[in-house]
XYZ file of C-alpha atoms in Angstrom:
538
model
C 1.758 -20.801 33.501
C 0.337 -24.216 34.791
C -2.401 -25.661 32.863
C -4.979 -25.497 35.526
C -4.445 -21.497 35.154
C -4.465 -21.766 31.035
C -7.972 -23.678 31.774
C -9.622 -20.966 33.791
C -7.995 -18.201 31.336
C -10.450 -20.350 28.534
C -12.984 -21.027 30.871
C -13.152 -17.409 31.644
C -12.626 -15.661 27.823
C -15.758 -17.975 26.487
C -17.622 -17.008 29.392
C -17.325 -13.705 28.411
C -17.897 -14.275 24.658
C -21.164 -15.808 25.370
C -22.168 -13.140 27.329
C -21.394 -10.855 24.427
C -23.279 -13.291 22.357
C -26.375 -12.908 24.931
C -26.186 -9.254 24.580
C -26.110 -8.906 20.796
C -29.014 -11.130 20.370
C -30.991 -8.819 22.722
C -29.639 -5.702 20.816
C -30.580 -7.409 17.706
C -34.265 -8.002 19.176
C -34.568 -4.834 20.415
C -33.391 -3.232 16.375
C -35.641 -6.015 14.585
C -38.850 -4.729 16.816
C -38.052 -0.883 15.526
C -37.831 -1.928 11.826
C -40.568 -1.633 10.184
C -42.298 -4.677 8.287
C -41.230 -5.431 4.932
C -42.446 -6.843 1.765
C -41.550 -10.458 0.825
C -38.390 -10.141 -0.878
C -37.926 -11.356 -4.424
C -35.473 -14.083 -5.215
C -32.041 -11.403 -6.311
C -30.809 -11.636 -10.056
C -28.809 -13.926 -11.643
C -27.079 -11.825 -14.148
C -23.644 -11.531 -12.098
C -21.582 -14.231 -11.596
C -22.758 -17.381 -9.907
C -20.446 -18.178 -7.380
C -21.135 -21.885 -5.650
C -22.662 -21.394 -2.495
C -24.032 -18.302 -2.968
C -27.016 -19.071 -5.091
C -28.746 -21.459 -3.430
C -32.909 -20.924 -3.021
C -32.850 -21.890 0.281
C -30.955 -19.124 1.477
C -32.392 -16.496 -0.497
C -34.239 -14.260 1.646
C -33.623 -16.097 4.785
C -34.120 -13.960 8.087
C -30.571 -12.955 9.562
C -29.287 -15.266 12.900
C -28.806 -12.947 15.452
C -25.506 -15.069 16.036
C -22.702 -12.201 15.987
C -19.633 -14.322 16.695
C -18.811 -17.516 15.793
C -17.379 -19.843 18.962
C -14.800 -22.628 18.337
C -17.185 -25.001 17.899
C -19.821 -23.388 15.328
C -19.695 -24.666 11.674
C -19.553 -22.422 8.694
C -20.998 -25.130 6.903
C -24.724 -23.835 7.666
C -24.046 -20.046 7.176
C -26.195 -18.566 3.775
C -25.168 -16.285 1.819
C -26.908 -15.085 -1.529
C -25.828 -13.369 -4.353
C -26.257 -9.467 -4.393
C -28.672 -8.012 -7.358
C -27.840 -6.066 -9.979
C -26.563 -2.744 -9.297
C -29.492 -0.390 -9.076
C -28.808 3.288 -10.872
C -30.419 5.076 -8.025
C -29.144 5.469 -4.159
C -31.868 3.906 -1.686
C -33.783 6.103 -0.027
C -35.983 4.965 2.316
C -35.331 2.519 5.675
C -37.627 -0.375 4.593
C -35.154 -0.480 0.971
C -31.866 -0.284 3.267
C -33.818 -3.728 5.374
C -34.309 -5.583 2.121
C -30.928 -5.278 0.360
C -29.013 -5.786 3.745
C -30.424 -9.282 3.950
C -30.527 -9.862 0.381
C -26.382 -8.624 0.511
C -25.563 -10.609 4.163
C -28.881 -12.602 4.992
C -26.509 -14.813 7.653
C -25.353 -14.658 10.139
C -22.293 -12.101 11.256
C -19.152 -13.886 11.213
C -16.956 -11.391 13.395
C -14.255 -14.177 13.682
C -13.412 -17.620 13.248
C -11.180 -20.507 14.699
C -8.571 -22.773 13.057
C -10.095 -26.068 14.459
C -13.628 -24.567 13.610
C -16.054 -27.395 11.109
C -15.496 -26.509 7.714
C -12.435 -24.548 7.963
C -9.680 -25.472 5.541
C -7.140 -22.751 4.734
C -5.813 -23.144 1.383
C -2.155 -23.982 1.526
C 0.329 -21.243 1.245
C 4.407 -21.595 1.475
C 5.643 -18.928 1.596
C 8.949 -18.578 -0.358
C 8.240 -21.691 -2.314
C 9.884 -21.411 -6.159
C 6.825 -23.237 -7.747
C 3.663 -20.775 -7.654
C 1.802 -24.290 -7.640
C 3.418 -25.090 -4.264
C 3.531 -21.766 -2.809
C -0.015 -21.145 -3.587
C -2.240 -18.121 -3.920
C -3.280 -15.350 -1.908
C -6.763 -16.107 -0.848
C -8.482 -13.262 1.532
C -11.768 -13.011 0.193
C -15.482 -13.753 2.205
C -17.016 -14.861 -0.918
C -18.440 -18.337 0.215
C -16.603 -19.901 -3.061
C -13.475 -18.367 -0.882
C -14.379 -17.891 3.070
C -13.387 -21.543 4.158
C -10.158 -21.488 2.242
C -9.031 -18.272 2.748
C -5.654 -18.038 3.834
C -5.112 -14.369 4.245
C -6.393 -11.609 6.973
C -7.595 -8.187 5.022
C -8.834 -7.090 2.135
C -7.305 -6.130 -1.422
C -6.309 -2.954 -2.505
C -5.059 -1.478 1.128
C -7.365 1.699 2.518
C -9.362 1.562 -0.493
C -11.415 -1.265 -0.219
C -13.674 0.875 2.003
C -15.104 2.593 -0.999
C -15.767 -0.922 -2.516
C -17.106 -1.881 0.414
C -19.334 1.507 -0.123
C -20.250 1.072 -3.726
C -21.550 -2.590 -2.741
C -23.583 -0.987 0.348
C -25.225 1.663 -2.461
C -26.002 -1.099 -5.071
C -23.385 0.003 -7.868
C -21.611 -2.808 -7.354
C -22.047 -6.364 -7.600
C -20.048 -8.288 -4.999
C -19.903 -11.109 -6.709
C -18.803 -9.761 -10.052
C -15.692 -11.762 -11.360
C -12.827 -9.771 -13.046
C -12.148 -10.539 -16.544
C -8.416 -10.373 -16.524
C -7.436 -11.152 -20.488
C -5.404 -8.884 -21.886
C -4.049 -7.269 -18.496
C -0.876 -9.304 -18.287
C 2.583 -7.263 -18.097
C 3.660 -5.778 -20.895
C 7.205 -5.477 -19.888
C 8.314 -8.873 -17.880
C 9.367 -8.217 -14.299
C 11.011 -12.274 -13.987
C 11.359 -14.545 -10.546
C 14.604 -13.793 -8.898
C 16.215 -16.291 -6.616
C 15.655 -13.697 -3.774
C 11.935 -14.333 -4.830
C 11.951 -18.240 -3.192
C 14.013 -16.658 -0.009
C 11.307 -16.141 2.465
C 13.198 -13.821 4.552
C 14.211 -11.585 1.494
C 10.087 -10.247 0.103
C 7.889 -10.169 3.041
C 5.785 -6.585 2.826
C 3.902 -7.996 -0.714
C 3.600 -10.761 -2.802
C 6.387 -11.084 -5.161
C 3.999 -13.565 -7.887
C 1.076 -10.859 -7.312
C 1.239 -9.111 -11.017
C 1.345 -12.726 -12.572
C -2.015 -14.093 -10.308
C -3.914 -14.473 -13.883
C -1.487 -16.591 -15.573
C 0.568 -19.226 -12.566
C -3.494 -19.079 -10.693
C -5.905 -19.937 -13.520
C -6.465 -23.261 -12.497
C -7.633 -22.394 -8.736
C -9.642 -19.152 -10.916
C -11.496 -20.586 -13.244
C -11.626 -24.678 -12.078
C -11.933 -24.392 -8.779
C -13.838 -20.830 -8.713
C -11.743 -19.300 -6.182
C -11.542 -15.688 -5.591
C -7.948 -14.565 -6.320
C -7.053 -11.063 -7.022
C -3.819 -9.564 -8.406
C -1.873 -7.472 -6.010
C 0.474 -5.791 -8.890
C 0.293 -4.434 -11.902
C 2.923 -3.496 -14.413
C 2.281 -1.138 -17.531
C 4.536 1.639 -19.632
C 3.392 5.170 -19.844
C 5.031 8.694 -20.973
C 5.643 11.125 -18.265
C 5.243 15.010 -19.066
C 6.497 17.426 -16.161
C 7.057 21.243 -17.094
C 10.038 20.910 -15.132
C 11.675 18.458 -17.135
C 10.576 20.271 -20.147
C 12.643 23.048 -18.415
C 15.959 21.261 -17.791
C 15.596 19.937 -21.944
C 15.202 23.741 -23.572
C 18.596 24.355 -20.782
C 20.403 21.444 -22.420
C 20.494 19.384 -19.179
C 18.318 16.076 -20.740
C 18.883 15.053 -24.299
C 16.362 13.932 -26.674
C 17.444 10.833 -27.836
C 14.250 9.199 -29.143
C 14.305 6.209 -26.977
C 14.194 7.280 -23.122
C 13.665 11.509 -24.131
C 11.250 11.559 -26.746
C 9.951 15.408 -28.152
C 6.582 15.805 -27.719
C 4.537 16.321 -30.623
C 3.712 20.221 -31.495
C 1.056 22.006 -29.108
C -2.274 23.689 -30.453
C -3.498 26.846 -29.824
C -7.073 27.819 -28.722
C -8.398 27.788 -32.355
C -6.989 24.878 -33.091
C -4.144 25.824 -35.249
C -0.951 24.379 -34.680
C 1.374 26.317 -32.121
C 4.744 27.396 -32.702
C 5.612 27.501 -28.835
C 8.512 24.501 -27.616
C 5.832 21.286 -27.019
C 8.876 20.129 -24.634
C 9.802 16.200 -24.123
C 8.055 13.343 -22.689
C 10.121 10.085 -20.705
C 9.148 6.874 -21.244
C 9.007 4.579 -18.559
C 7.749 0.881 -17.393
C 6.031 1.249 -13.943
C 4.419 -1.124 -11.241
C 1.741 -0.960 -8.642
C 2.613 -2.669 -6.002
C -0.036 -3.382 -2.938
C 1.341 -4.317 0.457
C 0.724 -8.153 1.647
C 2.228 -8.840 4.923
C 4.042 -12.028 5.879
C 3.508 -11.514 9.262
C 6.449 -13.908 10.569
C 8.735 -12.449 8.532
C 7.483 -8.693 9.028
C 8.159 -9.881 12.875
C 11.575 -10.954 12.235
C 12.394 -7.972 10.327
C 11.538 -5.962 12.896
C 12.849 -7.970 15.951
C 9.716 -8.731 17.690
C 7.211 -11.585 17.787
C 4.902 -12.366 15.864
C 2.203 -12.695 18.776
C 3.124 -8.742 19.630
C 3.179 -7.937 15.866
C -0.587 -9.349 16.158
C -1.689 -7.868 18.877
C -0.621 -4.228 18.334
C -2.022 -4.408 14.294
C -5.371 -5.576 16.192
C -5.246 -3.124 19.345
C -3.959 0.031 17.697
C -6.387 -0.311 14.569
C -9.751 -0.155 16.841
C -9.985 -4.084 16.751
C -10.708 -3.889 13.194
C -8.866 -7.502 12.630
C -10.130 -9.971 15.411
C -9.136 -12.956 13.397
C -5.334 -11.427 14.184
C -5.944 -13.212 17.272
C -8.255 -15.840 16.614
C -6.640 -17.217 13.622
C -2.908 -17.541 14.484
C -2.958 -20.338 11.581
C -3.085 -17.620 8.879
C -0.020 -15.944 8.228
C -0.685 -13.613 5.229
C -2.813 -9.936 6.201
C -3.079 -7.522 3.453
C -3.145 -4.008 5.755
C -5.058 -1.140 5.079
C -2.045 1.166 3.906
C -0.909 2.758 1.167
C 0.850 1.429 -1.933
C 4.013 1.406 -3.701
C 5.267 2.586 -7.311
C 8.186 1.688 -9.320
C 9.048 3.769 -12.328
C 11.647 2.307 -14.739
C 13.919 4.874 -16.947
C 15.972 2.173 -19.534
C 15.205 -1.773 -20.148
C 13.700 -3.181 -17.048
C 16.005 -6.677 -17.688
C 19.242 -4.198 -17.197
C 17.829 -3.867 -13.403
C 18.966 -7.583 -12.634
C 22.416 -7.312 -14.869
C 25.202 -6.660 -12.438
C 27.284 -5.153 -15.692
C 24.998 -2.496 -16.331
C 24.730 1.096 -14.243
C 21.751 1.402 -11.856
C 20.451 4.739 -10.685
C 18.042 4.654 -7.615
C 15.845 6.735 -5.636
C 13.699 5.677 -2.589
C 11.344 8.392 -2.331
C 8.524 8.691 0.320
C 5.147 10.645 -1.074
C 4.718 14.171 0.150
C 1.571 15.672 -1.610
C 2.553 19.261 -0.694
C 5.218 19.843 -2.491
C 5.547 16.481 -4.837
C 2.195 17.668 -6.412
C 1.524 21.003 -5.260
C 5.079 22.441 -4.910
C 5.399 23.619 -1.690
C 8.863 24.854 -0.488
C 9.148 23.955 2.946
C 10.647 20.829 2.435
C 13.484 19.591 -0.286
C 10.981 16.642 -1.678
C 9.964 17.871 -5.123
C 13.602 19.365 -6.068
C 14.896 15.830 -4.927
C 12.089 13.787 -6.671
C 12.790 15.937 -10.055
C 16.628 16.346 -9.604
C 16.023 11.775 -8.898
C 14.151 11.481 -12.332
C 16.762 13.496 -14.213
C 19.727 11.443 -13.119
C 17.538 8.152 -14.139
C 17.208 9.790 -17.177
C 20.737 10.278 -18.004
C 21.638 6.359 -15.988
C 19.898 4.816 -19.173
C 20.862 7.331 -21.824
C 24.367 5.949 -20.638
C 23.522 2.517 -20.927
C 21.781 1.587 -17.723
C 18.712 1.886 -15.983
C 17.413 4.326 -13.859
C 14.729 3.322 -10.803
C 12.197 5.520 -8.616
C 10.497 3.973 -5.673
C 7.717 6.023 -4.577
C 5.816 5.039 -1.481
C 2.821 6.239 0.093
C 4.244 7.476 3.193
C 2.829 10.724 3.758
C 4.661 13.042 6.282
C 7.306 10.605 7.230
C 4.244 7.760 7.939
C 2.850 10.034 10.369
C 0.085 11.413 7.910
C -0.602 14.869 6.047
C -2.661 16.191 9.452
C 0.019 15.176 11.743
C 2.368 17.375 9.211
C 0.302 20.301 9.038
C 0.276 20.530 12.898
C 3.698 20.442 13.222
C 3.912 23.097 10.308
C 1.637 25.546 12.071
C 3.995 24.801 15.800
C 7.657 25.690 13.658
C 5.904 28.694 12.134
C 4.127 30.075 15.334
C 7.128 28.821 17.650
C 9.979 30.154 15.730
C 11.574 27.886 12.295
C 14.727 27.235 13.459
C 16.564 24.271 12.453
C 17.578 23.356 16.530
C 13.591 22.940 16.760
C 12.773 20.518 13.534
C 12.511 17.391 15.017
C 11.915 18.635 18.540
C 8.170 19.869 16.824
C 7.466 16.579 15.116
C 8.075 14.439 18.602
C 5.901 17.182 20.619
C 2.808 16.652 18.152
C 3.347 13.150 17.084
C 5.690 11.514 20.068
C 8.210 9.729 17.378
C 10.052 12.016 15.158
C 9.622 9.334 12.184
C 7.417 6.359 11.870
C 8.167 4.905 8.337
C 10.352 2.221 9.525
C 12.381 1.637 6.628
C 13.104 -2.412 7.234
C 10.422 -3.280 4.865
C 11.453 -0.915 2.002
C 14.026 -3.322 0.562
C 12.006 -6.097 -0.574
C 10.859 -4.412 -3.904
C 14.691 -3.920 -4.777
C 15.083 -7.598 -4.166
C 11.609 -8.190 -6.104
C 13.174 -6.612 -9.396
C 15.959 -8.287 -9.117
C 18.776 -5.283 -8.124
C 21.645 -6.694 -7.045
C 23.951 -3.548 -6.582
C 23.228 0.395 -6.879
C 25.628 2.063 -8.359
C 23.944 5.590 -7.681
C 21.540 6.460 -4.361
C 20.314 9.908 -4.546
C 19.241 10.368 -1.008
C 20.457 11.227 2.132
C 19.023 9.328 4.253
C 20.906 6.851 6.349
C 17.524 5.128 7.423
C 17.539 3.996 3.934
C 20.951 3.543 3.049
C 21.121 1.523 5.649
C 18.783 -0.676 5.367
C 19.372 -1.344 1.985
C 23.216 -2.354 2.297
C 21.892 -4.378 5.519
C 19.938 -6.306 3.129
C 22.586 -7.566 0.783
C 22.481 -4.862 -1.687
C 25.905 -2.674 -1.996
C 25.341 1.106 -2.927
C 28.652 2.322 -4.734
C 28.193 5.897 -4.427
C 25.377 8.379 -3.074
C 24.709 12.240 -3.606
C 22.293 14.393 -1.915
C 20.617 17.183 -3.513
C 22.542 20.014 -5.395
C 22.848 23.183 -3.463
C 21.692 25.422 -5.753
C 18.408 23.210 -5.876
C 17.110 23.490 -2.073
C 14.317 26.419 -1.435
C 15.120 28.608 1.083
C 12.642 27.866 3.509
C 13.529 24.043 3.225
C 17.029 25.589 4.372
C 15.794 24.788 8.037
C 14.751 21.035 6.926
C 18.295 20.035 5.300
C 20.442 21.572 8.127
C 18.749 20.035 11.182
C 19.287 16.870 8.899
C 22.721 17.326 7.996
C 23.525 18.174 11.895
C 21.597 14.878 13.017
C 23.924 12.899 10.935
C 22.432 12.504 7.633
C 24.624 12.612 4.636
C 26.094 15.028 3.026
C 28.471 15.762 0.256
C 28.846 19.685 1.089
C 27.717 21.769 4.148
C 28.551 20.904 7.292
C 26.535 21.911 9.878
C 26.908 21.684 13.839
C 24.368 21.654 16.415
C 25.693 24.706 17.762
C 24.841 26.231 14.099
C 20.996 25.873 13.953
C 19.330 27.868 15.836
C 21.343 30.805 13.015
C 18.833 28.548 9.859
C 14.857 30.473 10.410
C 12.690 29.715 8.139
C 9.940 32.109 6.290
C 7.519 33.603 9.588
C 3.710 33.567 8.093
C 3.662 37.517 8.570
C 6.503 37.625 5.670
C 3.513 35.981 2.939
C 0.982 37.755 4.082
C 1.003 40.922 1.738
């Protein structure tokens, strides 16, 4: 493209941003004239945190510019912003209220999206894959004006839930500018840097220093007052499941009063102590892990660009990110997706000690039957049968490790699945239709992509699995594609698959998946039906 055409292109895209910028100031007329006058507002509290920039008096009740975009060439320098009050213990009710505490919360102007050359911008630097935290540098995505000109990340912590912060600030229960008090939060079971830590191919769905932010970040916390948020956290816990409790009483899990302790003795309904079996209790290490995106290597990972990458997260999530486009400077967004979880069965240090036994499974959340135990698919008999063999991996010596990400109905979400539940029921649960129903509601049979699901096996260090349970080849694959050999993998026992999940596990077996038993052929599944509603209904 010659650069006369690149200069009408620019010529043509401001035109139309100022135009924009024309009509939003007349919309904003037009919405100031209906308001209602309003008191003069009182200067806001300063019991939360003062962060600089945020407290000045000028600013403090200043009337909103009707400015809704920032151009190239606006500074942030002038933009106000004040700090919020103290959360009220009562929801506003009336319009006039709503007026006052959105200007005392955002009395500037909007900034919808700004520009890397734009006055007062200065991202703070970020390498990613650096060894020294000081030189990589921290995750900065916050609008706090301590934070907004040095942010060097798109989105907003803690994934799909930082709409209900945004919520609780909008209803006055929280302050926006309260600062965490992170003492006594720090890891109480070390998760170490690997090598594959400083490779920036290697971790690029999270950040692999984000559950040590207090400790290598307290300089740019507390000296420099930036906003900085962990995006992990590790803790240890007991976990109690009845079925577990089950497979003990059978002799299948031995209490060994390390990894299987007993639980201690139940109590009846009058308080007295019951003489029914209390069952066992696991202990385990786990992590929370929130996604943060290195978008070039996300691209590569996926073999596209990262200018498509950009596009489609800004396109296909209702514009929601216009700084995608506007800010190809910053590489780092934080999406608004679910988490991971690791649990840990055995010493966490065993996961990065070739000598020692590792037990894995990669399993993807399915509320229905994970929690509520629904038989149509083979995910809570894998997920239990998966905890039981990590149990045994470290009462051999090793370590056992579940990866549990929120990836409901194969990334296609729990609405999507319900569909296609009520079209195999109503359209005859065979196995030759499985996948055929998914693609005719959702038009992809499976959208959880499993390239990124490696990088929190290279994050803790695993170097080999000796043990997959799983039969997925999506995820075998992708794992041994990463540099990780699996030894050996098992799918789930026979005698543990429901039999309305019968129609689930053949279509899979036929469509190539792995298996260590049945073999099934595509001329065999239209013979696997599953349960008709009329057969429950009693």
């Amino acid at each position: 493209m010659s650069t006369d055409t690149n200069d009408a292109v620019l010529v043509q895209i401001l035109a139309q941003l100022n135009a924009l910028q024309i009509s939003q100031q007349t919309l904003q007329a037009k919405l100031d004239a209906l308001a209602p006058p309003s008191p003069p507002l009182s200067p806001p509290s300063r019991n939360g945190i003062q962060i600089p920039g945020r407290n000045g008096p000028e600013s403090v009740g200043s009337p909103p510019s009707s400015n809704l975009l920032l151009s190239p060439s606006t500074s942030l320098a002038g933009t106000h912003l004040v700090s919020s009050p103290p959360p009220t213990s009562t929801p506003l009710d009336h319009r006039s209220t709503d007026k006052e505490r959105e200007k005392a919360l955002y009395p500037g102007r909007v900034i919808l999206a700004t520009y890397p050359d734009q006055n007062g911008i200065k991202p703070y630097s970020l390498q990613w894959g650096a060894s020294d935290p000081s030189v990589r540098g921290p995750v900065i995505c916050s609008r706090l004006p301590s934070s907004i000109k040095q942010r060097n990340a798109l989105g907003a912590h803690s994934g799909s839930y930082s709409i209900y912060r945004a919520l609780a600030i909008a209803m006055g229960t929280l302050n926006p500018t309260h600062k965490p008090d992170y003492s006594k939060t720090e890891p109480p079971v070390p998760i170490s840097p690997q090598p594959s830590w400083y490779d920036p191919t290697k971790i690029v769905s999270f950040d692999p220093w984000g559950h040590l932010v207090p400790q290598v970040f307290k300089k740019e916390v507390d000296e420099l007052g930036l906003d900085i948020r962990p995006s992990i956290a590790v803790t240890k816990a007991h976990i109690k499941l009845s079925e577990l409790d089950e497979s003990s009483r059978k002799g299948e899990i031995n209490i060994d009063g390390r990894v299987v302790l007993r639980t201690r003795p139940l109590k009846n309904a009058d308080g007295s102590v019951s003489d029914a079996d209390p069952g066992i209790e696991i202990t385990t290490s786990k992590a929370a892990v929130d996604p943060v995106w290195y978008l070039p290597g996300v691209a590569e990972r996926f073999g596209i660009s990262e200018t498509l990458l950009r596009r489609a997260l800004f396109e296909d999530t209702g514009g929601m990110y216009p700084e995608l486009i506007t800010r190809p400077d910053i590489k780092v967004f934080l999406p608004p997706i679910g988490n991971l979880t690791v649990y840990i069965f055995g010493p966490p240090e065993y996961m990065s000690d070739e000598s020692k036994e590792l037990t894995l499974r990669v399993h993807d959340e399915c509320n229905g039957s994970d929690v509520f135990g629904s038989d149509i698919c083979t995910c809570k008999p894998y997920l239990i049968f998966a905890i039981e063999e990590c149990i045994r991996c470290a009462q051999r010596g090793g370590v056992g490790v579940v990866v549990y990400f929120r990836k409901e109905g194969r990334a296609l979400g729990e609405v999507t699945k319900y569909l296609v539940y009520n079209l195999r029921k109503r359209g005859g649960d065979s196995a030759d239709k499985y996948f055929k129903s998914t693609e005719l509601i959702a038009g992809v049979k499976d959208m959880r992509f499993q390239a990124l699901m490696p990088d929190v096996l290279h994050w803790l260090g695993i170097k080999k699995i000796d043990n997959m349970v799983s039969m997925s080849d999506m995820k075998y694959n992708a794992i041994v594609q990463s540099g990780i050999p699996i030894l050996k993998r098992y799918d789930l026992p026979e005698h543990l698959i429901p039999p309305d999940s019968r129609v689930e596990i053949d279509a899979k077996i036929a469509a190539g998946y792995f298996t260590s038993g049945k073999q099934v052929t595509e001329a065999d599944l239209f013979k696997t039906v599953g349960r008709t509603w009329e057969e429950t209904e009693h």
